[in-house]
């Protein structure tokens, strides 16, 4: 963890844009497979697939470990602090802070991802003193490109990040937003 960046608090709840981003809880484990066990999420994200109850348990445990390590925050996306509709992630990266997100298929088309990205980006700028927040996404992922654009991010003129995950090659574009 960078000594110049503030540490992550033990508990976080962020409200804005008609959303409440909150910590995942034990009670959410049962809802996670319905949100994350989907072909789109399996294809575009590094999340486990199939995403079952065991994968949900591992994800919650990993969330808590990464928060304690000061590297990553994973928050449930909700409209009222209740039922989770998806997730937004904030991770410390060499360039600043990196965001990621996944919205459950039943909850898409409501602007949840773009709103969650804007709320989490504001948190990174205002509370963690980040200079830049980035998104890394595949150009073919039209939904994520739309989220990045709606949230005010612009594609950066940097080399693609290439690799292979889950047996398929990927090439990630880097999108960024600088602190106002």
CSV table of C-alpha atoms in Angstrom, one decimal:
chain,number,residue,atom,x,y,z
A,1,UNK,CA,0.0,0.0,0.0
A,2,UNK,CA,1.3,3.4,-0.9
A,3,UNK,CA,2.2,5.5,2.1
A,4,UNK,CA,0.9,8.6,0.4
A,5,UNK,CA,-2.6,7.4,-0.1
A,6,UNK,CA,-5.1,7.2,2.8
A,7,UNK,CA,-5.9,3.7,3.9
A,8,UNK,CA,-9.4,2.2,3.3
A,9,UNK,CA,-11.8,2.4,6.2
A,10,UNK,CA,-13.0,-0.9,7.7
A,11,UNK,CA,-16.6,-0.1,6.7
A,12,UNK,CA,-17.8,2.0,3.8
A,13,UNK,CA,-21.2,3.2,2.6
A,14,UNK,CA,-21.4,5.7,-0.2
A,15,UNK,CA,-24.7,7.4,-1.3
A,16,UNK,CA,-25.3,9.4,-4.4
A,17,UNK,CA,-27.0,9.4,-7.8
A,18,UNK,CA,-29.9,7.4,-6.3
A,19,UNK,CA,-27.6,4.6,-5.2
A,20,UNK,CA,-26.2,3.3,-2.0
A,21,UNK,CA,-22.9,1.5,-2.4
A,22,UNK,CA,-22.3,-0.6,0.7
A,23,UNK,CA,-20.1,-3.4,2.1
A,24,UNK,CA,-21.0,-7.0,1.1
A,25,UNK,CA,-22.4,-8.9,4.1
A,26,UNK,CA,-22.9,-12.5,5.0
A,27,UNK,CA,-26.6,-12.1,4.1
A,28,UNK,CA,-25.6,-11.2,0.5
A,29,UNK,CA,-23.8,-14.5,-0.2
A,30,UNK,CA,-27.1,-16.2,-1.2
A,31,UNK,CA,-27.9,-13.4,-3.7
A,32,UNK,CA,-24.5,-13.4,-5.4
A,33,UNK,CA,-24.9,-16.4,-7.8
A,34,UNK,CA,-28.0,-14.8,-9.3
A,35,UNK,CA,-26.1,-11.6,-9.9
A,36,UNK,CA,-22.8,-13.1,-11.2
A,37,UNK,CA,-23.5,-16.6,-12.6
A,38,UNK,CA,-24.1,-15.4,-16.2
A,39,UNK,CA,-22.3,-15.9,-19.5
A,40,UNK,CA,-21.7,-12.2,-20.0
A,41,UNK,CA,-20.0,-11.9,-16.6
A,42,UNK,CA,-18.0,-15.1,-17.2
A,43,UNK,CA,-16.8,-13.8,-20.5
A,44,UNK,CA,-16.0,-10.2,-19.7
A,45,UNK,CA,-14.7,-10.4,-16.1
A,46,UNK,CA,-12.2,-12.5,-14.2
A,47,UNK,CA,-15.0,-13.7,-11.8
A,48,UNK,CA,-15.3,-17.4,-11.3
A,49,UNK,CA,-17.6,-19.4,-13.6
A,50,UNK,CA,-19.8,-21.1,-12.7
A,51,UNK,CA,-20.5,-18.6,-9.9
A,52,UNK,CA,-22.2,-20.7,-7.3
A,53,UNK,CA,-22.6,-20.5,-3.5
A,54,UNK,CA,-19.0,-21.7,-3.0
A,55,UNK,CA,-17.7,-19.0,-5.4
A,56,UNK,CA,-19.8,-16.4,-3.5
A,57,UNK,CA,-18.2,-17.5,-0.2
A,58,UNK,CA,-14.7,-17.2,-1.7
A,59,UNK,CA,-15.5,-13.8,-3.2
A,60,UNK,CA,-16.7,-12.4,0.2
A,61,UNK,CA,-13.6,-13.8,2.0
A,62,UNK,CA,-11.4,-12.4,-0.7
A,63,UNK,CA,-13.1,-9.0,-0.5
A,64,UNK,CA,-12.4,-8.8,3.2
A,65,UNK,CA,-8.8,-9.9,2.8
A,66,UNK,CA,-8.1,-7.3,0.0
A,67,UNK,CA,-9.7,-4.5,2.1
A,68,UNK,CA,-7.6,-5.4,5.1
A,69,UNK,CA,-4.5,-5.4,2.8
A,70,UNK,CA,-5.4,-1.9,1.7
A,71,UNK,CA,-5.5,-2.8,-2.0
A,72,UNK,CA,-9.1,-3.2,-3.1
A,73,UNK,CA,-12.7,-2.2,-2.1
A,74,UNK,CA,-15.6,-4.3,-3.4
A,75,UNK,CA,-19.0,-2.8,-2.7
A,76,UNK,CA,-22.5,-4.0,-3.4
A,77,UNK,CA,-24.5,-1.7,-5.7
A,78,UNK,CA,-28.0,-1.1,-4.2
A,79,UNK,CA,-30.7,1.6,-4.6
A,80,UNK,CA,-31.5,1.7,-0.9
A,81,UNK,CA,-28.8,-0.1,1.0
A,82,UNK,CA,-30.9,-3.3,0.7
A,83,UNK,CA,-30.7,-6.0,-2.0
A,84,UNK,CA,-27.5,-6.1,-4.0
A,85,UNK,CA,-28.0,-5.4,-7.8
A,86,UNK,CA,-24.3,-5.7,-8.7
A,87,UNK,CA,-20.8,-4.7,-7.6
A,88,UNK,CA,-18.3,-1.9,-8.0
A,89,UNK,CA,-14.6,-2.4,-7.3
A,90,UNK,CA,-11.9,0.2,-6.6
A,91,UNK,CA,-8.3,-1.0,-6.6
A,92,UNK,CA,-5.0,0.7,-6.1
A,93,UNK,CA,-3.0,0.7,-9.3
A,94,UNK,CA,0.4,2.1,-10.4
A,95,UNK,CA,-1.4,4.8,-12.4
A,96,UNK,CA,-3.7,5.7,-9.5
A,97,UNK,CA,-7.0,3.9,-8.9
A,98,UNK,CA,-8.7,1.4,-11.1
A,99,UNK,CA,-12.4,0.8,-11.2
A,100,UNK,CA,-14.4,-2.3,-12.2
A,101,UNK,CA,-18.1,-3.2,-12.1
A,102,UNK,CA,-20.6,-5.9,-12.8
A,103,UNK,CA,-24.4,-5.5,-12.7
A,104,UNK,CA,-26.7,-8.5,-12.4
A,105,UNK,CA,-28.5,-9.3,-15.7
A,106,UNK,CA,-31.9,-8.6,-14.2
A,107,UNK,CA,-30.9,-5.1,-13.2
A,108,UNK,CA,-29.3,-3.8,-16.4
A,109,UNK,CA,-30.5,-1.0,-18.5
A,110,UNK,CA,-31.2,1.3,-15.5
A,111,UNK,CA,-27.9,3.2,-15.5
A,112,UNK,CA,-26.7,1.5,-12.4
A,113,UNK,CA,-23.1,0.9,-13.6
A,114,UNK,CA,-22.5,4.4,-14.8
A,115,UNK,CA,-24.0,5.9,-11.6
A,116,UNK,CA,-21.9,3.5,-9.4
A,117,UNK,CA,-18.8,4.4,-11.3
A,118,UNK,CA,-19.4,8.1,-10.8
A,119,UNK,CA,-20.1,7.7,-7.1
A,120,UNK,CA,-16.9,5.5,-6.6
A,121,UNK,CA,-14.8,7.9,-8.7
A,122,UNK,CA,-15.9,10.8,-6.5
A,123,UNK,CA,-14.9,8.8,-3.5
A,124,UNK,CA,-11.5,8.1,-4.9
A,125,UNK,CA,-10.9,11.8,-5.7
A,126,UNK,CA,-12.4,13.3,-2.6
A,127,UNK,CA,-11.5,10.7,0.1
A,128,UNK,CA,-8.4,8.9,-1.2
A,129,UNK,CA,-6.8,11.9,-3.0
A,130,UNK,CA,-6.5,9.9,-6.3
A,131,UNK,CA,-5.2,12.0,-9.2
A,132,UNK,CA,-6.7,9.7,-11.8
A,133,UNK,CA,-9.2,6.8,-11.9
A,134,UNK,CA,-8.9,4.3,-14.8
A,135,UNK,CA,-11.1,1.6,-16.3
A,136,UNK,CA,-9.6,-1.2,-18.3
A,137,UNK,CA,-12.1,-2.7,-20.8
A,138,UNK,CA,-12.3,-4.5,-24.1
A,139,UNK,CA,-13.4,-2.4,-27.1
A,140,UNK,CA,-15.8,-5.2,-28.1
A,141,UNK,CA,-17.6,-4.8,-24.8
A,142,UNK,CA,-20.1,-2.2,-26.0
A,143,UNK,CA,-21.9,-2.0,-22.7
A,144,UNK,CA,-18.7,-1.2,-20.8
A,145,UNK,CA,-17.7,1.3,-23.4
A,146,UNK,CA,-21.1,3.0,-23.0
A,147,UNK,CA,-20.7,3.0,-19.1
A,148,UNK,CA,-17.2,4.6,-19.4
A,149,UNK,CA,-18.5,7.3,-21.7
A,150,UNK,CA,-21.6,8.0,-19.6
A,151,UNK,CA,-19.4,8.3,-16.5
A,152,UNK,CA,-17.2,10.9,-18.2
A,153,UNK,CA,-14.1,8.7,-18.9
A,154,UNK,CA,-12.1,9.1,-22.1
A,155,UNK,CA,-9.9,6.5,-23.8
A,156,UNK,CA,-6.3,7.2,-23.0
A,157,UNK,CA,-3.5,7.0,-25.7
A,158,UNK,CA,-1.6,4.2,-24.0
A,159,UNK,CA,-0.8,0.7,-25.3
A,160,UNK,CA,-3.4,-2.0,-25.0
A,161,UNK,CA,-3.0,-4.5,-22.1
A,162,UNK,CA,-3.0,-7.9,-23.6
A,163,UNK,CA,-3.1,-11.3,-22.0
A,164,UNK,CA,-5.1,-14.5,-21.7
A,165,UNK,CA,-7.7,-15.4,-19.1
A,166,UNK,CA,-10.1,-18.3,-18.9
A,167,UNK,CA,-8.5,-19.7,-22.1
A,168,UNK,CA,-9.2,-16.7,-24.3
A,169,UNK,CA,-7.0,-13.8,-25.3
A,170,UNK,CA,-8.0,-10.2,-24.4
A,171,UNK,CA,-6.8,-6.7,-25.3
A,172,UNK,CA,-7.9,-4.1,-22.8
A,173,UNK,CA,-8.2,-0.4,-23.5
A,174,UNK,CA,-7.4,2.1,-20.7
A,175,UNK,CA,-10.0,4.8,-20.1
A,176,UNK,CA,-9.3,7.5,-17.6
A,177,UNK,CA,-10.7,10.4,-15.7
A,178,UNK,CA,-8.5,13.0,-14.0
A,179,UNK,CA,-9.3,14.7,-10.7
A,180,UNK,CA,-11.0,18.0,-11.4
